[in-house]
JSON list of C-alpha atoms and ligand atoms in Angstrom, two decimals:
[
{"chain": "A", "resi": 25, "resn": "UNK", "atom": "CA", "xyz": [-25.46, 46.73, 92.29]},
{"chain": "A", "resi": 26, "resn": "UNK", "atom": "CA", "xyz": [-22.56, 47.60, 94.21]},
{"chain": "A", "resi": 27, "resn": "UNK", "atom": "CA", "xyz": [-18.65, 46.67, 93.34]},
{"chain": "A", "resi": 28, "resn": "UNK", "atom": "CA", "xyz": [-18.37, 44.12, 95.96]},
{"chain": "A", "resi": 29, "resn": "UNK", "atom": "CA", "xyz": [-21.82, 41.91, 94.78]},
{"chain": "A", "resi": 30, "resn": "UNK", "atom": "CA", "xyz": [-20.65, 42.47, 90.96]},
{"chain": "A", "resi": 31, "resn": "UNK", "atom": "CA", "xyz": [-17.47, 40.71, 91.85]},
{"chain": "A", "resi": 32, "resn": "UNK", "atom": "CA", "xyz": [-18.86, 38.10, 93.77]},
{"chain": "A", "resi": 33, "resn": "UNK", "atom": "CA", "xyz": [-20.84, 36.81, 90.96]},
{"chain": "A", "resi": 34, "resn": "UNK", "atom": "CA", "xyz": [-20.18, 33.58, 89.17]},
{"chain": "A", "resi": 35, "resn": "UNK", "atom": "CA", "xyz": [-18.14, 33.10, 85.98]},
{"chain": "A", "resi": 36, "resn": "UNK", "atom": "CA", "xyz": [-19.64, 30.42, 83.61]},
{"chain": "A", "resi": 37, "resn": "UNK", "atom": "CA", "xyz": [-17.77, 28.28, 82.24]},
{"chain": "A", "resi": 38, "resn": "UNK", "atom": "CA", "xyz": [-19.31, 25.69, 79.41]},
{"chain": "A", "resi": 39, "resn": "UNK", "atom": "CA", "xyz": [-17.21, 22.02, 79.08]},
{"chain": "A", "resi": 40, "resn": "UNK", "atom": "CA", "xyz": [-18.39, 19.91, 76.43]},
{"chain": "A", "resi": 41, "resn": "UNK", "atom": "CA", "xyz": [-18.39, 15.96, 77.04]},
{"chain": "A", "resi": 42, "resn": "UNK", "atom": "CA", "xyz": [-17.80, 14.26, 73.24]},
{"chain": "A", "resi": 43, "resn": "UNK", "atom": "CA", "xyz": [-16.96, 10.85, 72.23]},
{"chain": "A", "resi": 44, "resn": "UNK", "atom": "CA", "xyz": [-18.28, 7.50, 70.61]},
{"chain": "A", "resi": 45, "resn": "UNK", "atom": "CA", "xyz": [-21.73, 5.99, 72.50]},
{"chain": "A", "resi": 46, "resn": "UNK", "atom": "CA", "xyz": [-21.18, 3.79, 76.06]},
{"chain": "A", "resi": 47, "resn": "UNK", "atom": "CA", "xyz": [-17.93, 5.09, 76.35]},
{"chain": "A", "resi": 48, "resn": "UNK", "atom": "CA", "xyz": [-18.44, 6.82, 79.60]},
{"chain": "A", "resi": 49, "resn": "UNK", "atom": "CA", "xyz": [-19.07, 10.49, 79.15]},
{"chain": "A", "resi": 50, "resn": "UNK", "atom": "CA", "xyz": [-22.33, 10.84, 81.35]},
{"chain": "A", "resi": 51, "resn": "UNK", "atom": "CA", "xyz": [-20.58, 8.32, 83.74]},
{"chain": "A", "resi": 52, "resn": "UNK", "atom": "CA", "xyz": [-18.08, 10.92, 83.75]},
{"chain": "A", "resi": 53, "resn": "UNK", "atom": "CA", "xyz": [-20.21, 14.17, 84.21]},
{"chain": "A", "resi": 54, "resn": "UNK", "atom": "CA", "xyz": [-22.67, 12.57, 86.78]},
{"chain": "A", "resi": 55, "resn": "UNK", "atom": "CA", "xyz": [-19.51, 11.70, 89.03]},
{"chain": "A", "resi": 56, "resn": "UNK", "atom": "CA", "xyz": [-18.22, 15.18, 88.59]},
{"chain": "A", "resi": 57, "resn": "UNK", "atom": "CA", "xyz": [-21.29, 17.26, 89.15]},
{"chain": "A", "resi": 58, "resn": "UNK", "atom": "CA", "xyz": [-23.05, 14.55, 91.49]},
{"chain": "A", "resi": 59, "resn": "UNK", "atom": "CA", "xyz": [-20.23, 12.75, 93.05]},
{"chain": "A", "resi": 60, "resn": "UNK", "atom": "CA", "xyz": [-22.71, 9.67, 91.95]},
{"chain": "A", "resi": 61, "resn": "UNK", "atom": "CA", "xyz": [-22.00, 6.56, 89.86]},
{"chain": "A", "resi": 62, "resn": "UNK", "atom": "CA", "xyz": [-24.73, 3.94, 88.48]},
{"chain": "A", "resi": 63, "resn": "UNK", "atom": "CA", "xyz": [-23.73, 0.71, 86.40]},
{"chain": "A", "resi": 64, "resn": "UNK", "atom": "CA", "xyz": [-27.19, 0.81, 84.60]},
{"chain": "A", "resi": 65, "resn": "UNK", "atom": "CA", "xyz": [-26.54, 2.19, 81.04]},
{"chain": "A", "resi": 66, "resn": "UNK", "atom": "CA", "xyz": [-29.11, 3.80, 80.01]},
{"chain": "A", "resi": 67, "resn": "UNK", "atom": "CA", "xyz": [-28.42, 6.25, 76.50]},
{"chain": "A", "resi": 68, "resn": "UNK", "atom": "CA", "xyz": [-28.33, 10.05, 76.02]},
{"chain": "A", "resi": 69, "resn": "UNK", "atom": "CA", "xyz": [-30.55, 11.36, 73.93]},
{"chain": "A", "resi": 70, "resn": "UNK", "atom": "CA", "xyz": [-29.42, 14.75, 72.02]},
{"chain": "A", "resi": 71, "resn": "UNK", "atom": "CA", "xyz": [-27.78, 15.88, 75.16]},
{"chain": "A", "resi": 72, "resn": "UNK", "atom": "CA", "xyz": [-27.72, 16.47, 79.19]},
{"chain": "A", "resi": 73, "resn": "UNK", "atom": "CA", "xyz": [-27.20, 18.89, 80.96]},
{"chain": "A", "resi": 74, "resn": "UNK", "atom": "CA", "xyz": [-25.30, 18.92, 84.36]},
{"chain": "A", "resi": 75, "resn": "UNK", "atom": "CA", "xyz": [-24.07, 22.34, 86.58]},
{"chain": "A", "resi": 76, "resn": "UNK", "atom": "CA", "xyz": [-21.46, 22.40, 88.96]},
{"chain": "A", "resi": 77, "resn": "UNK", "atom": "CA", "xyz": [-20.24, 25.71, 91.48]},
{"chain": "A", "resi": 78, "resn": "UNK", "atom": "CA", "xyz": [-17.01, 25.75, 92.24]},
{"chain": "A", "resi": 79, "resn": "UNK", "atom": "CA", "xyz": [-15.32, 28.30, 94.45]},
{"chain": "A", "resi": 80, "resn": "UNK", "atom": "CA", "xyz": [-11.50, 29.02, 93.96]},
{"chain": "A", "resi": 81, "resn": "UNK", "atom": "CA", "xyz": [-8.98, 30.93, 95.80]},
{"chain": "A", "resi": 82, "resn": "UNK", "atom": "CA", "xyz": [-10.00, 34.68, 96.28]},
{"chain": "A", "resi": 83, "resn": "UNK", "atom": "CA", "xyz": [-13.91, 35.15, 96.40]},
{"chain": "A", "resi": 84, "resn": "UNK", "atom": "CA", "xyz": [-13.84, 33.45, 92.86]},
{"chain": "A", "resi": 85, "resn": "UNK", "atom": "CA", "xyz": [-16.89, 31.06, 92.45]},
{"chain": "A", "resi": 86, "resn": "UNK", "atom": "CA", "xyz": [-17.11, 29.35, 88.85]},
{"chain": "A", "resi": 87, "resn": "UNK", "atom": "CA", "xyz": [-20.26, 27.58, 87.73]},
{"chain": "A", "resi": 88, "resn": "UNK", "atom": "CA", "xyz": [-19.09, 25.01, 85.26]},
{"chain": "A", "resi": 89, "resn": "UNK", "atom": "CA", "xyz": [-21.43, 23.88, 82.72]},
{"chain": "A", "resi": 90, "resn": "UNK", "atom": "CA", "xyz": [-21.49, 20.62, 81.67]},
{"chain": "A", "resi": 91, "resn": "UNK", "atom": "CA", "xyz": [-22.90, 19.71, 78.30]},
{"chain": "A", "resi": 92, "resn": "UNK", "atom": "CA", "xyz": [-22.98, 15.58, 78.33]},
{"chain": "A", "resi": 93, "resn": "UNK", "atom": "CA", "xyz": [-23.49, 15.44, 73.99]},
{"chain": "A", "resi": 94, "resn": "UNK", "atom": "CA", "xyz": [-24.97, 11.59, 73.31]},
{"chain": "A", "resi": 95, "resn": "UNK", "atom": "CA", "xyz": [-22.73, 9.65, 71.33]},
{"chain": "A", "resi": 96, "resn": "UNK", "atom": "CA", "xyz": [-25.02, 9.53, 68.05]},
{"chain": "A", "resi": 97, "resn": "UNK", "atom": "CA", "xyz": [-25.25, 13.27, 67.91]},
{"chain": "A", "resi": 98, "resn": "UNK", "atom": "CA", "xyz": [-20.91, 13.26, 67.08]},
{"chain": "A", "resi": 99, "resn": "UNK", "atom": "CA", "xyz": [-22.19, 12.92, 63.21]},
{"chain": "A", "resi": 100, "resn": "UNK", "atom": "CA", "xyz": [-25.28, 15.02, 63.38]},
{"chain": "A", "resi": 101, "resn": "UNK", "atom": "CA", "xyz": [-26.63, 18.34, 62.41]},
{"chain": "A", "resi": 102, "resn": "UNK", "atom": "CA", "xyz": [-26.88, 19.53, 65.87]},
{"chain": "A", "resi": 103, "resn": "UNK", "atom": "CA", "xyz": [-23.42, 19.22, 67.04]},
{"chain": "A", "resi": 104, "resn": "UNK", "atom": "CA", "xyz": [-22.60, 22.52, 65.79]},
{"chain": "A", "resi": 105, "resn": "UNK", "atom": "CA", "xyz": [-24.89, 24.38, 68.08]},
{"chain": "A", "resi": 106, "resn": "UNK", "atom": "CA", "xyz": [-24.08, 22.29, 71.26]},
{"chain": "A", "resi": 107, "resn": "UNK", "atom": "CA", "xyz": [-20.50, 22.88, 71.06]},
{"chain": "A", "resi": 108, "resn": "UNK", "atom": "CA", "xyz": [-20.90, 26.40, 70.14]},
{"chain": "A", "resi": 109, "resn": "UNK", "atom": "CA", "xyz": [-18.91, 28.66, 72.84]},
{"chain": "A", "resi": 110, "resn": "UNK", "atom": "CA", "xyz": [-17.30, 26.07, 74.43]},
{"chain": "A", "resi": 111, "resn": "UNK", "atom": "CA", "xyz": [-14.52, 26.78, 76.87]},
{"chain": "A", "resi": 112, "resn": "UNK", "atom": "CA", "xyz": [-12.96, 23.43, 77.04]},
{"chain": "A", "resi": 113, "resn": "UNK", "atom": "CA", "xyz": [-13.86, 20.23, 75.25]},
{"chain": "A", "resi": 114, "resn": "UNK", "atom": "CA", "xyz": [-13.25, 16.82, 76.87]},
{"chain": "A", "resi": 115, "resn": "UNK", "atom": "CA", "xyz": [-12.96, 13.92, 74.99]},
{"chain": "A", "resi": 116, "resn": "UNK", "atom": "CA", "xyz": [-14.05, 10.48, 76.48]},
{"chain": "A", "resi": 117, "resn": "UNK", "atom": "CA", "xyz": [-12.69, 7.24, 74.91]},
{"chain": "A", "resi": 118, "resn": "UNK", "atom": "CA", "xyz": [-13.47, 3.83, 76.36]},
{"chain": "A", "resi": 119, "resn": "UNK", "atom": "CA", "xyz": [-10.34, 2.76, 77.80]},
{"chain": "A", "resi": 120, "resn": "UNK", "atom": "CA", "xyz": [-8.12, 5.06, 75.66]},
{"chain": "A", "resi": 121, "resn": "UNK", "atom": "CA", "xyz": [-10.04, 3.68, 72.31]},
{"chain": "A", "resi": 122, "resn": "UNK", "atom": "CA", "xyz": [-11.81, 6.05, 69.87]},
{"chain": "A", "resi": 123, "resn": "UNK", "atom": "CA", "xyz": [-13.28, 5.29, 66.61]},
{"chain": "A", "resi": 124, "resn": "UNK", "atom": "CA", "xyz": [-11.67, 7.08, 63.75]},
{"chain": "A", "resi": 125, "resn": "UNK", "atom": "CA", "xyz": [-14.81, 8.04, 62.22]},
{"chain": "A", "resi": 126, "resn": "UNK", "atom": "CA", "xyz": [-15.49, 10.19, 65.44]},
{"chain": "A", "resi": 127, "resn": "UNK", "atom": "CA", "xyz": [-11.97, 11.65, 65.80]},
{"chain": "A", "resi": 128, "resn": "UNK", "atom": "CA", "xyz": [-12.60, 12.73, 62.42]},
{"chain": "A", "resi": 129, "resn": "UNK", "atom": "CA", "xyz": [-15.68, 14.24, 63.00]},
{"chain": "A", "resi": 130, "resn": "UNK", "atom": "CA", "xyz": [-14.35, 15.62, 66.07]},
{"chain": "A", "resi": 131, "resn": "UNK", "atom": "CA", "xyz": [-11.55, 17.40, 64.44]},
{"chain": "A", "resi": 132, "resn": "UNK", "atom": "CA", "xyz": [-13.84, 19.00, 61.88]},
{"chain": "A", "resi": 133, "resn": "UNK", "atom": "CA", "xyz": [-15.69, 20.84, 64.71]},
{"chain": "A", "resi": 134, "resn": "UNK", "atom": "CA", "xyz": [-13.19, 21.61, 66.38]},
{"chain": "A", "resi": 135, "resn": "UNK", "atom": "CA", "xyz": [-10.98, 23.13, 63.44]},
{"chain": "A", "resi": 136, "resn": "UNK", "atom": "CA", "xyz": [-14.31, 25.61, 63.58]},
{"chain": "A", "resi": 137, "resn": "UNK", "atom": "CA", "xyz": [-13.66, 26.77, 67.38]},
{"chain": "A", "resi": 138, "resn": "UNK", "atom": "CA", "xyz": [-10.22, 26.33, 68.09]},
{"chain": "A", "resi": 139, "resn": "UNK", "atom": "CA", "xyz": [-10.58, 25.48, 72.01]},
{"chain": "A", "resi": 140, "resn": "UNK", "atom": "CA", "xyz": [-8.26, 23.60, 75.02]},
{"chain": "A", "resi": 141, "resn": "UNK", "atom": "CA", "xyz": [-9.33, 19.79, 74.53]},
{"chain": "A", "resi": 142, "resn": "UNK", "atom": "CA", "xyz": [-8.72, 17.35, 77.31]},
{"chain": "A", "resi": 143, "resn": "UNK", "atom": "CA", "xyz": [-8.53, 13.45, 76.84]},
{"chain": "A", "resi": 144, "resn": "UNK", "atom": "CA", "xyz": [-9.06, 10.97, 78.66]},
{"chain": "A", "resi": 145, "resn": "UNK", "atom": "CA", "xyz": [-10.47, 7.09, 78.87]},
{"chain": "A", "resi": 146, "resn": "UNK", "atom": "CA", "xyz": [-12.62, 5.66, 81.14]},
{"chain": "A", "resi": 147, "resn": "UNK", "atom": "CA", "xyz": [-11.77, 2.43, 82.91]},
{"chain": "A", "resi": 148, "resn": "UNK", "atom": "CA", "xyz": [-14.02, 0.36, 80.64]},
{"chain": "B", "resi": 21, "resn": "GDP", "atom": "N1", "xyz": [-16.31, -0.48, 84.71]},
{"chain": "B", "resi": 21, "resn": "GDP", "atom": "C1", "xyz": [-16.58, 0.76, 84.31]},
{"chain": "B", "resi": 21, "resn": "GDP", "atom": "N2", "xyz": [-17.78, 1.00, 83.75]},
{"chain": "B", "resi": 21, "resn": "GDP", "atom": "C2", "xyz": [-18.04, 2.25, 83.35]},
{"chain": "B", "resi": 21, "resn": "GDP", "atom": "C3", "xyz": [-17.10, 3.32, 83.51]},
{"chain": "B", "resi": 21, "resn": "GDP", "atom": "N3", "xyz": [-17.65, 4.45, 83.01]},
{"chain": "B", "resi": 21, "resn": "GDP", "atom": "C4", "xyz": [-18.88, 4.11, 82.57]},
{"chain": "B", "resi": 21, "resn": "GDP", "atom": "N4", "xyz": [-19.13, 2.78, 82.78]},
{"chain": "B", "resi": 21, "resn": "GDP", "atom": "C5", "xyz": [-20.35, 2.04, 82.42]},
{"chain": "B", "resi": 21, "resn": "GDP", "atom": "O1", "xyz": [-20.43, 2.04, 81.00]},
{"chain": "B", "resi": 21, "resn": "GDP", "atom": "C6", "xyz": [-21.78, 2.18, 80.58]},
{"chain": "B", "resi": 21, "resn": "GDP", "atom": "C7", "xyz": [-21.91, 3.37, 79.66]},
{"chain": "B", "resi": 21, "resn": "GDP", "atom": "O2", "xyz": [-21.62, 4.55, 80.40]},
{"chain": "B", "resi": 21, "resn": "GDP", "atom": "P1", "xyz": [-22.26, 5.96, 80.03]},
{"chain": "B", "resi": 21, "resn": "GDP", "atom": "O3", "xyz": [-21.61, 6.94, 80.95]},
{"chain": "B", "resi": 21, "resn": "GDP", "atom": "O4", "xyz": [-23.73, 5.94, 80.04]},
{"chain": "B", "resi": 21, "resn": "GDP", "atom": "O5", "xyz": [-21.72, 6.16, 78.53]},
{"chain": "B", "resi": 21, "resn": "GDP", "atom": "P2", "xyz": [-22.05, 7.33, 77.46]},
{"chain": "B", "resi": 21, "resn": "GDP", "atom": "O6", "xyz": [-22.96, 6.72, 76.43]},
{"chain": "B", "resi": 21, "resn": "GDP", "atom": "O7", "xyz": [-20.73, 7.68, 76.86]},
{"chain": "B", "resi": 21, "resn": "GDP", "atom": "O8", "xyz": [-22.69, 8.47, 78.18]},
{"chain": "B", "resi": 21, "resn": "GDP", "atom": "C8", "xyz": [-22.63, 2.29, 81.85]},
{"chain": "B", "resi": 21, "resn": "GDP", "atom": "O9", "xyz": [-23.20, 1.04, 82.11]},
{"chain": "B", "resi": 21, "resn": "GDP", "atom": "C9", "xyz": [-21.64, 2.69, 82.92]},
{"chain": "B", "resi": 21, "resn": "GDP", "atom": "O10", "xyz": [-22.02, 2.20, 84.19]},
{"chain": "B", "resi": 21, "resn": "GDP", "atom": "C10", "xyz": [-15.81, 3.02, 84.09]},
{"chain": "B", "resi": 21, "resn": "GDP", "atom": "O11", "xyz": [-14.93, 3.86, 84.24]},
{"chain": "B", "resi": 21, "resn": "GDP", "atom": "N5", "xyz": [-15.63, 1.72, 84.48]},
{"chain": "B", "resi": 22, "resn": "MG", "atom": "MG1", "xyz": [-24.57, 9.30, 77.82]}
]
């Protein structure tokens, strides 16, 4: 493989959706990878899984990886190994509101992986 097609390849780059159940995270990640909205709620279960490509300034093109983490999985075993190599973290909240039990558990992981984490709340 020559220079040129080595540097043309994609970065990855792995975002992981937390916070408490309903509050919007896959609402979030299907409008950001899909540009797509539905009002039907319908639960995550374990996780999702959405990719978006990217291309920035200077032949850069980014696949981000979106890792939508259900809202029951925040106190479970598997959490661990979902997050693991996470390059940013986004935390949802419904309107602005998360439950201290999952800002606790939240914190735990992330004292693990120390990582940029975003916040935000939905318009719930
Ligand atoms: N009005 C409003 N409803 C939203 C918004 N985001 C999500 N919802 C609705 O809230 C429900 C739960 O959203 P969902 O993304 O599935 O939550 P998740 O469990 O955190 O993944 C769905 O019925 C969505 O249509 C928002 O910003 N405004
Ligand atoms: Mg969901």
């Amino acid at each position: 493989m020559s220079d040129s097609e080595e540097d043309s390849q994609d970065k990855q780059l792995k975002i992981v959706v937390v916070g408490d159940g309903a509050c919007g995270k896959t609402s979030l990640a299907t409008r950001f990878a899909q540009e797509a909205f539905g009002k039907q709620y319908k639960q995550t279960i374990g996780l999702d899984f959405f990719l978006k490509r990217i291309s920035l300034p200077g032949n850069l093109n980014v696949t981000l990886q979106v890792w939508d983490i259900g809202g029951q999985t925040l106190g479970g075993k598997m959490l661990d190994k979902y997050v693991y190599g996470a390059h940013l973290w986004y935390c949802c909240m419904a309107g602005l509101l998360i439950t201290k039990a999952s800002l606790h558990l939240l914190a735990q992981t992330v004292d693990n992986q120390i990582r940029p984490l975003l916040c935000s709340g939905s318009g719930l």
